[in-house]
PDB file of C-alpha atoms in Angstrom:
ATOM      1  CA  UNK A   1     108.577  65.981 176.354  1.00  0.00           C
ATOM      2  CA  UNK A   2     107.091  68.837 177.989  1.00  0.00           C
ATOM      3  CA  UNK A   3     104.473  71.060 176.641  1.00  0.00           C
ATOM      4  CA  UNK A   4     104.492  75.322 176.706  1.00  0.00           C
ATOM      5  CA  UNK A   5     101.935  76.362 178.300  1.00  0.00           C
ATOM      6  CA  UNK A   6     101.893  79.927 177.309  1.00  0.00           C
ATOM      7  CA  UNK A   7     102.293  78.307 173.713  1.00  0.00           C
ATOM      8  CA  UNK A   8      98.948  76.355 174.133  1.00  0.00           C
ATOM      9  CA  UNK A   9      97.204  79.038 175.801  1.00  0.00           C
ATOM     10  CA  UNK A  10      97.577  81.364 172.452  1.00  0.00           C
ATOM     11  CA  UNK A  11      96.795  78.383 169.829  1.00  0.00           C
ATOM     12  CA  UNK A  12      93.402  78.412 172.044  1.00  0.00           C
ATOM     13  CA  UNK A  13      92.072  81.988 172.222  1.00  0.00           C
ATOM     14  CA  UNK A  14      93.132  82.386 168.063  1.00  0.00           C
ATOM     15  CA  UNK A  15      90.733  79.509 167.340  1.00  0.00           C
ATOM     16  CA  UNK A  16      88.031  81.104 169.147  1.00  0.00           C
ATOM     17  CA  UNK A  17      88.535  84.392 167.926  1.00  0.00           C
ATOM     18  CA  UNK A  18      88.190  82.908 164.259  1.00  0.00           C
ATOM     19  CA  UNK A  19      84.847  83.652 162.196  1.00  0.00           C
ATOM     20  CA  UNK A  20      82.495  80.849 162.023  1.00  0.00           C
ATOM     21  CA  UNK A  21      82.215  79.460 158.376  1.00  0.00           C
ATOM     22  CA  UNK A  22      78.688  80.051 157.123  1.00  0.00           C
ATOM     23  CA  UNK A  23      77.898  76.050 156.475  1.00  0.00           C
ATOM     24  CA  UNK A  24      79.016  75.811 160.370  1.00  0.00           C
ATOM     25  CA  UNK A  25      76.779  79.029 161.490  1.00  0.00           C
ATOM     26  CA  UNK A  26      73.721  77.350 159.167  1.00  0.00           C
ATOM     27  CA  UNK A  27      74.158  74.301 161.244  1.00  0.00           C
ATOM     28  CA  UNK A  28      74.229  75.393 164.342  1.00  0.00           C
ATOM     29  CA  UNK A  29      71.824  78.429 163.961  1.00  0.00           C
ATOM     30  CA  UNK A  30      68.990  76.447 162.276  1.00  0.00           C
ATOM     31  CA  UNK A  31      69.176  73.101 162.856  1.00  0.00           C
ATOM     32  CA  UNK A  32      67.188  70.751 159.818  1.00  0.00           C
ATOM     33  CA  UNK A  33      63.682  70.594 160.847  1.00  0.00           C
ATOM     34  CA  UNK A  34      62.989  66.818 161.674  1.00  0.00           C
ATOM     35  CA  UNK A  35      60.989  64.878 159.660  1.00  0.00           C
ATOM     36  CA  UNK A  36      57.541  63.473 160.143  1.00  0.00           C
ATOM     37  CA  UNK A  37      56.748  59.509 160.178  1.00  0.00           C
ATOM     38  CA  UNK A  38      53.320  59.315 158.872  1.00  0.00           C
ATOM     39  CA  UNK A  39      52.399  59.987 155.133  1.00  0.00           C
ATOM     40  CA  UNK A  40      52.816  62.913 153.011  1.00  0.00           C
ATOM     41  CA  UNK A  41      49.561  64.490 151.998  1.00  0.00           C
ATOM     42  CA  UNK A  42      49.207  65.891 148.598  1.00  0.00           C
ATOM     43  CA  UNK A  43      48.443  69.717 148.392  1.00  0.00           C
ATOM     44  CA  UNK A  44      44.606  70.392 148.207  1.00  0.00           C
ATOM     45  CA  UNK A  45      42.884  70.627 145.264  1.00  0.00           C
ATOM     46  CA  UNK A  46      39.036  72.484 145.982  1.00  0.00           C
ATOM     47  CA  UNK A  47      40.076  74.664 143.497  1.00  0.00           C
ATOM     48  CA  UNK A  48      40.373  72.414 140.670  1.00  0.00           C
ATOM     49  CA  UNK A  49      37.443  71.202 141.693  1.00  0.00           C
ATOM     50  CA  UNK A  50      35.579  73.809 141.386  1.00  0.00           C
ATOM     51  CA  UNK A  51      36.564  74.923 138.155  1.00  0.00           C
ATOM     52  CA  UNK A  52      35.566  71.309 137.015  1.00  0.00           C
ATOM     53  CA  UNK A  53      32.069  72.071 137.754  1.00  0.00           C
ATOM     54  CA  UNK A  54      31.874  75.198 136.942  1.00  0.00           C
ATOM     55  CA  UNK A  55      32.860  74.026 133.565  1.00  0.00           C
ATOM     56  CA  UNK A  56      30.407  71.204 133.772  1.00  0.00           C
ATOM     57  CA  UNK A  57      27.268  73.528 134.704  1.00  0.00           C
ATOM     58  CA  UNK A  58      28.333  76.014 131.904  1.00  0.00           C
ATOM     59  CA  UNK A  59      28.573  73.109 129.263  1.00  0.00           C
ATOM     60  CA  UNK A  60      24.836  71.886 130.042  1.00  0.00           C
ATOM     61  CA  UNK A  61      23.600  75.861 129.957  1.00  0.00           C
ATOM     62  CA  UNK A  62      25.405  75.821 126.275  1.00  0.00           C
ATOM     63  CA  UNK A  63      23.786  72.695 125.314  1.00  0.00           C
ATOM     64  CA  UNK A  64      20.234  73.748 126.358  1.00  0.00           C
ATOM     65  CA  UNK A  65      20.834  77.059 124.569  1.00  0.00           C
ATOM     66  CA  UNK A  66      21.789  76.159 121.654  1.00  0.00           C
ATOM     67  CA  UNK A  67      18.704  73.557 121.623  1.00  0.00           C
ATOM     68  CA  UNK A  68      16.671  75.816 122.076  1.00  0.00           C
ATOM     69  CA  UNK A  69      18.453  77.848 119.229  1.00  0.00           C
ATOM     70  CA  UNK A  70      17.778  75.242 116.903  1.00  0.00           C
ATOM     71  CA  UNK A  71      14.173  74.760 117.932  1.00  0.00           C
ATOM     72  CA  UNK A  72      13.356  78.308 117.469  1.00  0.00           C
ATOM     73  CA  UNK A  73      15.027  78.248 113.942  1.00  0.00           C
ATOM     74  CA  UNK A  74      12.943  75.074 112.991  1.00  0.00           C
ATOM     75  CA  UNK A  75      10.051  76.901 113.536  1.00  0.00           C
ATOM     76  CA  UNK A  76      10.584  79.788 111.865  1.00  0.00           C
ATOM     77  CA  UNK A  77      11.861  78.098 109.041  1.00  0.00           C
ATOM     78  CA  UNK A  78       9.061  75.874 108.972  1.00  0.00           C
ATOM     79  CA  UNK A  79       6.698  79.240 109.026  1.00  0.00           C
ATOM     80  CA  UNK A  80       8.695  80.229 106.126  1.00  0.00           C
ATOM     81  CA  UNK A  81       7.860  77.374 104.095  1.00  0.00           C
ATOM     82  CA  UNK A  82       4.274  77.833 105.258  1.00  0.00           C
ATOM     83  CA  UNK A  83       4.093  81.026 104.201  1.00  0.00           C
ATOM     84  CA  UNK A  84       6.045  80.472 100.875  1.00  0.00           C
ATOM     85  CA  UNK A  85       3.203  77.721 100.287  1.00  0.00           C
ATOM     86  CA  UNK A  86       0.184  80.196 100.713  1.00  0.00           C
ATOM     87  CA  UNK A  87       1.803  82.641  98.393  1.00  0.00           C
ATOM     88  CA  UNK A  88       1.808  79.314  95.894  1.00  0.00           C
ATOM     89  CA  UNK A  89      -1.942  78.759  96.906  1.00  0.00           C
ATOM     90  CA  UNK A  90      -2.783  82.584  95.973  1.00  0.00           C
ATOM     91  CA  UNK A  91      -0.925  82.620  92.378  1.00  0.00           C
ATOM     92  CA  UNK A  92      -2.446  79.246  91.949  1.00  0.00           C
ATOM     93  CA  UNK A  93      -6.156  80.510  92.394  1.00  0.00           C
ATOM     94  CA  UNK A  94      -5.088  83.699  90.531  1.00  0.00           C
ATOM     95  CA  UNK A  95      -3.902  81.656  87.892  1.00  0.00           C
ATOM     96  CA  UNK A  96      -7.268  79.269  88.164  1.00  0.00           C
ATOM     97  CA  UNK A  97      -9.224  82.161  87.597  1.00  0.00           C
ATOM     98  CA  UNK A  98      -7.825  83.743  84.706  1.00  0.00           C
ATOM     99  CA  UNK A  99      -8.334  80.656  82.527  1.00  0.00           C
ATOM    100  CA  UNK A 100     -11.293  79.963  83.659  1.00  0.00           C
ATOM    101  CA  UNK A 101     -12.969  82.596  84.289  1.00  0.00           C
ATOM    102  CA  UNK A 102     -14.315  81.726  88.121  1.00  0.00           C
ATOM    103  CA  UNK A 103     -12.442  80.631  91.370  1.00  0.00           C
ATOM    104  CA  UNK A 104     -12.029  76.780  92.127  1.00  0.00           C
ATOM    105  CA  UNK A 105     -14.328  75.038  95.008  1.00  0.00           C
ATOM    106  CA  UNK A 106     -12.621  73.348  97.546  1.00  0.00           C
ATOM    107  CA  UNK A 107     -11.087  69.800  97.101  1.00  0.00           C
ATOM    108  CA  UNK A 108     -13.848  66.613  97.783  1.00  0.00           C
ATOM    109  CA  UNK A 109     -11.991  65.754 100.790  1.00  0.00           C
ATOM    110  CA  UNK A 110      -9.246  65.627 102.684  1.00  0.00           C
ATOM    111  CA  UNK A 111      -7.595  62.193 100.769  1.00  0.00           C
ATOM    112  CA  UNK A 112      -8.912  64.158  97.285  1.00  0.00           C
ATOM    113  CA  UNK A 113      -7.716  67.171  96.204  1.00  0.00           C
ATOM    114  CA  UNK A 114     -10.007  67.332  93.459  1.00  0.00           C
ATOM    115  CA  UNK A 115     -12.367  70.394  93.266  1.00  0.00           C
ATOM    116  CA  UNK A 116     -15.216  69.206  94.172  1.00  0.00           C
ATOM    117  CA  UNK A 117     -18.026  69.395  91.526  1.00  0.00           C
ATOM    118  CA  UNK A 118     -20.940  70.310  93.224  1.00  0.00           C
ATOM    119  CA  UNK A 119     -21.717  73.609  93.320  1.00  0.00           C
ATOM    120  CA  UNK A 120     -21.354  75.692  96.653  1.00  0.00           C
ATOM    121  CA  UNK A 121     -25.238  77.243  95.716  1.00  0.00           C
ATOM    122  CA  UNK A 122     -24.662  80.201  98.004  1.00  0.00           C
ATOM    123  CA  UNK A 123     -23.826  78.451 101.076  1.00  0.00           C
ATOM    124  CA  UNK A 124     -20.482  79.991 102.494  1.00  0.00           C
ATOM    125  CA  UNK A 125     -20.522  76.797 104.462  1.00  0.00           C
ATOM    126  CA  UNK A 126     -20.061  74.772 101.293  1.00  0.00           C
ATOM    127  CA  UNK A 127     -17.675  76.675  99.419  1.00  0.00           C
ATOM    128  CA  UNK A 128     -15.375  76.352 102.690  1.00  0.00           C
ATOM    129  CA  UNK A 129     -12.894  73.027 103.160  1.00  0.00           C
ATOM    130  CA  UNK A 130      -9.577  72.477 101.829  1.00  0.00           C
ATOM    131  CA  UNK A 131      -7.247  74.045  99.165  1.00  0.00           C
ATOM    132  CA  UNK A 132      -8.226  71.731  95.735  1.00  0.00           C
ATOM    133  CA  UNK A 133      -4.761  70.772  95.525  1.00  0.00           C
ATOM    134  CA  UNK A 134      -4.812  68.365  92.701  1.00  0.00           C
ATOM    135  CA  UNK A 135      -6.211  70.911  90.160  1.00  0.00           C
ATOM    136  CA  UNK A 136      -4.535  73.590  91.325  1.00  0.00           C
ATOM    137  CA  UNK A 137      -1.327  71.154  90.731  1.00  0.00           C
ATOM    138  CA  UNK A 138       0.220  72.668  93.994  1.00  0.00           C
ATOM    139  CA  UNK A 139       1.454  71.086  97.108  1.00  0.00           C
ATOM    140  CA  UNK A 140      -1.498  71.320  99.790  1.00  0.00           C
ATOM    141  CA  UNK A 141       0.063  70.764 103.055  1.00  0.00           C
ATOM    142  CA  UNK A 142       2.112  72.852 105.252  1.00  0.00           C
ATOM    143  CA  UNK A 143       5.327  72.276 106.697  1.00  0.00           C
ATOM    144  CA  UNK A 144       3.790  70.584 109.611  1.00  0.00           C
ATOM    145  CA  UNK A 145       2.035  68.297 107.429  1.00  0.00           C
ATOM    146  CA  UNK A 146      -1.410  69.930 107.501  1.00  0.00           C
ATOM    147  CA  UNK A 147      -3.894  70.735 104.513  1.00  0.00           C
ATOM    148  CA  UNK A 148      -3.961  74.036 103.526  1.00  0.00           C
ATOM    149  CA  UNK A 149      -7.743  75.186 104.904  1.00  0.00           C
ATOM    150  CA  UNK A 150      -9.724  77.364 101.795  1.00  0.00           C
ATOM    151  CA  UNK A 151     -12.913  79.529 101.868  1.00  0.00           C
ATOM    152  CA  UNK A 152     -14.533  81.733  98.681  1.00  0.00           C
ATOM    153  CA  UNK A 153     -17.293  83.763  98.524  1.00  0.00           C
ATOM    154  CA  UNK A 154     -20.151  81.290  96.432  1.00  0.00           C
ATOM    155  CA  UNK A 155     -20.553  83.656  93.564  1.00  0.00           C
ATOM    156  CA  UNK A 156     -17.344  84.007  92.545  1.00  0.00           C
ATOM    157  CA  UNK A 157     -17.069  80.284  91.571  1.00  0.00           C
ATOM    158  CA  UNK A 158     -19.424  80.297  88.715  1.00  0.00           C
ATOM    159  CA  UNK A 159     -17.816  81.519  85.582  1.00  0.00           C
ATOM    160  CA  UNK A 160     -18.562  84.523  84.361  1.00  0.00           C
ATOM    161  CA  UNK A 161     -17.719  86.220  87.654  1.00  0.00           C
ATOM    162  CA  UNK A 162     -20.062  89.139  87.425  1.00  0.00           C
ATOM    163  CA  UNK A 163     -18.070  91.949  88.411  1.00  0.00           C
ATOM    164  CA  UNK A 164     -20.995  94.440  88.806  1.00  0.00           C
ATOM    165  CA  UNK A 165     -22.886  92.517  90.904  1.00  0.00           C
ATOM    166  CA  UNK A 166     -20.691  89.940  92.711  1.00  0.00           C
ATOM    167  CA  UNK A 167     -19.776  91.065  96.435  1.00  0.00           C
ATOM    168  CA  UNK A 168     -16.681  89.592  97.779  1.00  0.00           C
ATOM    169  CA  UNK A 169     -17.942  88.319 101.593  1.00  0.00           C
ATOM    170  CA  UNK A 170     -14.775  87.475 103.286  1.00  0.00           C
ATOM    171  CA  UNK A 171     -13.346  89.238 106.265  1.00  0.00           C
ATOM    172  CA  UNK A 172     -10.004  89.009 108.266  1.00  0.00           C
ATOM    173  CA  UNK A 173      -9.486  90.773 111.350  1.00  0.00           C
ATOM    174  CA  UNK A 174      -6.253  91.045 114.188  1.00  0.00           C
ATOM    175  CA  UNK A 175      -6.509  92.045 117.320  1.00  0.00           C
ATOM    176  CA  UNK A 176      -5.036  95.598 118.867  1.00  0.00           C
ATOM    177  CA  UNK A 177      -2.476  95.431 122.061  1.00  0.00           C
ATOM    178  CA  UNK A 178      -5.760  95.694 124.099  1.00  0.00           C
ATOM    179  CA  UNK A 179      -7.404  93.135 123.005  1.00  0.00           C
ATOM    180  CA  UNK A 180     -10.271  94.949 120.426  1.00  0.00           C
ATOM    181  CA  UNK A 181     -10.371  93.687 116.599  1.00  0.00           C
ATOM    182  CA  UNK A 182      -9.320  95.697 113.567  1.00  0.00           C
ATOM    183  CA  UNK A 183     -10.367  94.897 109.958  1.00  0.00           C
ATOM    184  CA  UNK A 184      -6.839  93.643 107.555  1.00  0.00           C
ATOM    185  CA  UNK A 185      -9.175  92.435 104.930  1.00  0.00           C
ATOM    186  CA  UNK A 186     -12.785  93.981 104.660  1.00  0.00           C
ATOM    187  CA  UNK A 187     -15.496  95.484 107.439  1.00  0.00           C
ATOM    188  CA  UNK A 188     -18.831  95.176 109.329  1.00  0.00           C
ATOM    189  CA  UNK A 189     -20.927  94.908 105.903  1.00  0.00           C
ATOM    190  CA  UNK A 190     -19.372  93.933 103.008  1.00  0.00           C
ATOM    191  CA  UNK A 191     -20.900  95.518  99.913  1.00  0.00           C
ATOM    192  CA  UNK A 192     -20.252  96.440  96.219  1.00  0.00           C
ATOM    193  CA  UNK A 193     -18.574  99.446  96.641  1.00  0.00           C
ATOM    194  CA  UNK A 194     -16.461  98.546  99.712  1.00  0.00           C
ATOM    195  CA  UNK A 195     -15.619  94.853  98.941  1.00  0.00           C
ATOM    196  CA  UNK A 196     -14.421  92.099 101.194  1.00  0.00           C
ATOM    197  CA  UNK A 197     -11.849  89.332 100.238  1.00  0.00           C
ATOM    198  CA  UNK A 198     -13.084  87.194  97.657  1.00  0.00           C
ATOM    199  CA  UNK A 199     -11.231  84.212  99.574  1.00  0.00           C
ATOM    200  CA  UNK A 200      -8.687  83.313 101.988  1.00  0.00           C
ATOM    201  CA  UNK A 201      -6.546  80.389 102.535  1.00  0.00           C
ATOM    202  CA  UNK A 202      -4.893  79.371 105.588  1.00  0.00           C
ATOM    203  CA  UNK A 203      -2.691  77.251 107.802  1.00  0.00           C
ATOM    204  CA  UNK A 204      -3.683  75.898 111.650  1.00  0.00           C
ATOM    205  CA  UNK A 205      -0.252  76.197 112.525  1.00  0.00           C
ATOM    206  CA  UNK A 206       1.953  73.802 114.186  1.00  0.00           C
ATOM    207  CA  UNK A 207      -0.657  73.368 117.570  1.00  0.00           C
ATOM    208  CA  UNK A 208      -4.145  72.539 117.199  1.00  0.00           C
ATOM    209  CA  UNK A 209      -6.852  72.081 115.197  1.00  0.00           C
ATOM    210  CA  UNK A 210      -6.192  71.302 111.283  1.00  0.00           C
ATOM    211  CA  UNK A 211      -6.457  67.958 109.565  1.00  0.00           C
ATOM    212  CA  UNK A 212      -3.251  66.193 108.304  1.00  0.00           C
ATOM    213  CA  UNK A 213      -2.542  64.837 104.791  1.00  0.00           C
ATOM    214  CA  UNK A 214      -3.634  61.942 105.956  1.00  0.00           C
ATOM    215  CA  UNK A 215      -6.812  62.541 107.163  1.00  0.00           C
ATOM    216  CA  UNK A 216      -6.758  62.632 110.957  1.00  0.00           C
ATOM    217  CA  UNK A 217      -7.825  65.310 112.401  1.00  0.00           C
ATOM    218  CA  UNK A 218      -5.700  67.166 115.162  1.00  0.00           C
ATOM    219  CA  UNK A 219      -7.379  68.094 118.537  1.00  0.00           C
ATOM    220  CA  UNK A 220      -7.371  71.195 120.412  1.00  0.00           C
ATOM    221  CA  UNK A 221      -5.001  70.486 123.527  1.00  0.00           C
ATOM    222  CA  UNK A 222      -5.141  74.124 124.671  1.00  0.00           C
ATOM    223  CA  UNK A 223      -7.368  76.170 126.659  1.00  0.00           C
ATOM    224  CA  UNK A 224      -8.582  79.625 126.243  1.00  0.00           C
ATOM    225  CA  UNK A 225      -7.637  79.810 122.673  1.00  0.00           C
ATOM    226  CA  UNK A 226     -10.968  81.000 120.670  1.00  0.00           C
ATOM    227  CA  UNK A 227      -9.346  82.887 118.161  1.00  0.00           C
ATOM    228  CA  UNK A 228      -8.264  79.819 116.483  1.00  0.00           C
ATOM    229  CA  UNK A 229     -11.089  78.264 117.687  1.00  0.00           C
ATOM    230  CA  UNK A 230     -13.214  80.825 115.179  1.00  0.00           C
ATOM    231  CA  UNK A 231     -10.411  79.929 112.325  1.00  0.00           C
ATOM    232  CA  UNK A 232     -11.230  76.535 112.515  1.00  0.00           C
ATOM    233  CA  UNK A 233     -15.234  77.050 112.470  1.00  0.00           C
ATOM    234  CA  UNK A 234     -14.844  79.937 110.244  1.00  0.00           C
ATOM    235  CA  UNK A 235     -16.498  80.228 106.678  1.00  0.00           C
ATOM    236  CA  UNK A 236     -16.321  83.691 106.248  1.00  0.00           C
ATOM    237  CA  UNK A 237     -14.917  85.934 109.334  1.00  0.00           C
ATOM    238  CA  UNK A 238     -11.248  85.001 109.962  1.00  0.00           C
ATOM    239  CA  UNK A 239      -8.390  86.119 112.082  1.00  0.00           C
ATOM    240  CA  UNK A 240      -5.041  86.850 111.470  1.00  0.00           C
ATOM    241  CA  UNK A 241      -2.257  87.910 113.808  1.00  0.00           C
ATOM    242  CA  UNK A 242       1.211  87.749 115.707  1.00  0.00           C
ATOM    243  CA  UNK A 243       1.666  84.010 117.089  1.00  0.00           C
ATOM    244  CA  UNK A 244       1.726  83.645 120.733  1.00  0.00           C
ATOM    245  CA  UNK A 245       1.929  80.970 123.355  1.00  0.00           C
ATOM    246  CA  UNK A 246       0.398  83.118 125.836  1.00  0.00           C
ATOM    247  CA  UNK A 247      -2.875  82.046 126.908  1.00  0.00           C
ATOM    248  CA  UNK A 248      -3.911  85.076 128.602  1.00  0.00           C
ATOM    249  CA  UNK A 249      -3.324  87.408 125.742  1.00  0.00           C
ATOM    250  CA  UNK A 250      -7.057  87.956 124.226  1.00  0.00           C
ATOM    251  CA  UNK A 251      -7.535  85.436 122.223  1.00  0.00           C
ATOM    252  CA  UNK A 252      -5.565  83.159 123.690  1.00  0.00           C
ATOM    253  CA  UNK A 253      -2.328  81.040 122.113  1.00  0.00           C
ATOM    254  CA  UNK A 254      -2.029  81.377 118.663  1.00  0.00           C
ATOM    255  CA  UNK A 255      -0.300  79.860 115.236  1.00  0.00           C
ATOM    256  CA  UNK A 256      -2.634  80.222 112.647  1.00  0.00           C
ATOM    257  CA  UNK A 257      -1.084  81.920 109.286  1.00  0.00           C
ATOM    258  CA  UNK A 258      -3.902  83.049 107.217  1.00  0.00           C
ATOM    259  CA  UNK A 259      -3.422  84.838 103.613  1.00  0.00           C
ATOM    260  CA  UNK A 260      -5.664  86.569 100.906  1.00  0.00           C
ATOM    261  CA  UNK A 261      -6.266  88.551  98.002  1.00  0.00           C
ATOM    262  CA  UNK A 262      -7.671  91.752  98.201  1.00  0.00           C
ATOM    263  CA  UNK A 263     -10.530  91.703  95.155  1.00  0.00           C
ATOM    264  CA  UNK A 264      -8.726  94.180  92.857  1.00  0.00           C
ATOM    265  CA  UNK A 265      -5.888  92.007  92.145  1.00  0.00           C
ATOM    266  CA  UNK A 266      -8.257  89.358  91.112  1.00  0.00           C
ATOM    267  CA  UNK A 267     -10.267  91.836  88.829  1.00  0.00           C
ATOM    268  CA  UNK A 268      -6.521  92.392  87.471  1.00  0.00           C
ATOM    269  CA  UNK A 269      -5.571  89.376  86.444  1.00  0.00           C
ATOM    270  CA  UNK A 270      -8.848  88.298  85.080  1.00  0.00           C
ATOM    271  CA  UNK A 271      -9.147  91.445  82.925  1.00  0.00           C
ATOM    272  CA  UNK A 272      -5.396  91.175  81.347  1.00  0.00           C
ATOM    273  CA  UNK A 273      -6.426  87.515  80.544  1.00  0.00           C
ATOM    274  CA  UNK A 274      -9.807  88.670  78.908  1.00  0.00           C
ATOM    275  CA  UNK A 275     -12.145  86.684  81.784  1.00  0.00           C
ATOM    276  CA  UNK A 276     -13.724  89.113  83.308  1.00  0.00           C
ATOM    277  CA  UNK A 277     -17.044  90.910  81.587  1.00  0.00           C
TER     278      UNK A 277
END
């Protein structure tokens, strides 16, 4: 059978003329990208990495923070308490007084906190020690287990307290931003007419110096700290101000909470309670 050429020749050129189907042109156009041999590697992952310990680094700066947090609110509520127990100590004496006429002399010791019952003569020395606890019927520690330190002016513990003729000899003084002291609780000379505290009480503070309840006394681990050097040696000129950790603020560190009662609030109670000639 033969075969029409002209026939065959036409069947040709309309295939070629005919569009390309897209699946065909995808083929041919881009070709499938061959595909490696060796292993796949995951996608890399510095960032996560990152953010891991970034996360890690801000966790330990939350932890010390709040520790530290909670240290500094220890403390203060531990001055709290302290303070809260030398308020007690004043309306104790107060109270002392106005029954019997005089001021209590410090306890016997630091396992006794019975007055003791020697007179103080009119040594300040003698009439300085700790709080009498036991007859005051107080607690007389602090909150960092310390005894409560107490000093009074001789005359006033011998009943009747002559008010005409006693002198309250206690002083308490705080130091300006420069470094210079400034009277809180009497002056230079202490006299009848310009009065002094009759006594103060007060706490060593958490750091050094100060004798705990039982017995053992604390040692002075810091340097350059004479202003509560002069608390602890104290029996009648006392200091009193803001508590520091600086050593080369004058004065040096400091911790020492110290509390009194000006003489006319003694005269006060004494007189509405009928003790005082």
């Amino acid at each position: 059978m033969g075969v029409d050429v002209r026939l065959a020749a036409r069947l040709v050129v309309r295939l070629v003329a005919r569009p390309v189907s897209r699946k065909v042109c995808q083929l041919l156009c881009h070709p499938p990208t061959p595909r490696r041999s060796g292993p796949v590697r995951p996608p890399r992952q510095d960032g996560i990495v990152l953010l891991i310990l970034l996360a890690v680094v801000g966790l330990g700066a939350a932890t010390l923070l709040i520790s530290a947090l909670g240290n500094n609110n220890l403390q203060a509520a531990r001055e709290r308490r302290t303070l809260l127990a030398l308020t007690r100590a004043n309306d104790a004496l107060l109270g002392f007084a106005t029954v019997y006429g005089r001021l209590p002399r410090p306890a016997l010791s630091a396992l006794d906190g019975s007055e003791n019952p020697a007179p103080c003569g009119d040594s300040d020395s003698a009439c300085t020690g700790f709080l009498p606890w036991v007859t005051l019927g107080i607690e007389g520690a602090d909150s960092w287990g310390k005894l409560l330190r107490y000093s009074v002016t001789p005359v006033f513990t011998r009943a009747p307290v002559q008010s005409l003729s006693a002198v309250a000899g206690k002083t308490v003084r705080t130091r300006l931003p420069g470094g210079a002291f400034s009277y809180l609780a009497g002056q230079d000379i202490c006299t009848l007419s310009s009065p002094c505290a009759p006594f103060v009480v007060y706490s060593s503070g958490k750091n050094n110096f100060g004798t705990s309840v039982a017995g053992a006394a604390q040692a002075n681990v810091a340097r350059g700290n004479v202003d509560e050097a002069a608390n602890n040696a104290a029996s009648v000129h006392f200091i009193s101000r803001v508590a520091s950790a600086e050593r080369a603020l004058p004065g040096g560190e400091f911790d020492d909470l110290v509390a009194w009662v000006a003489l006319p609030m003694l005269y006060k109670r004494m007189r509405a309670a009928h003790n005082l000639p």
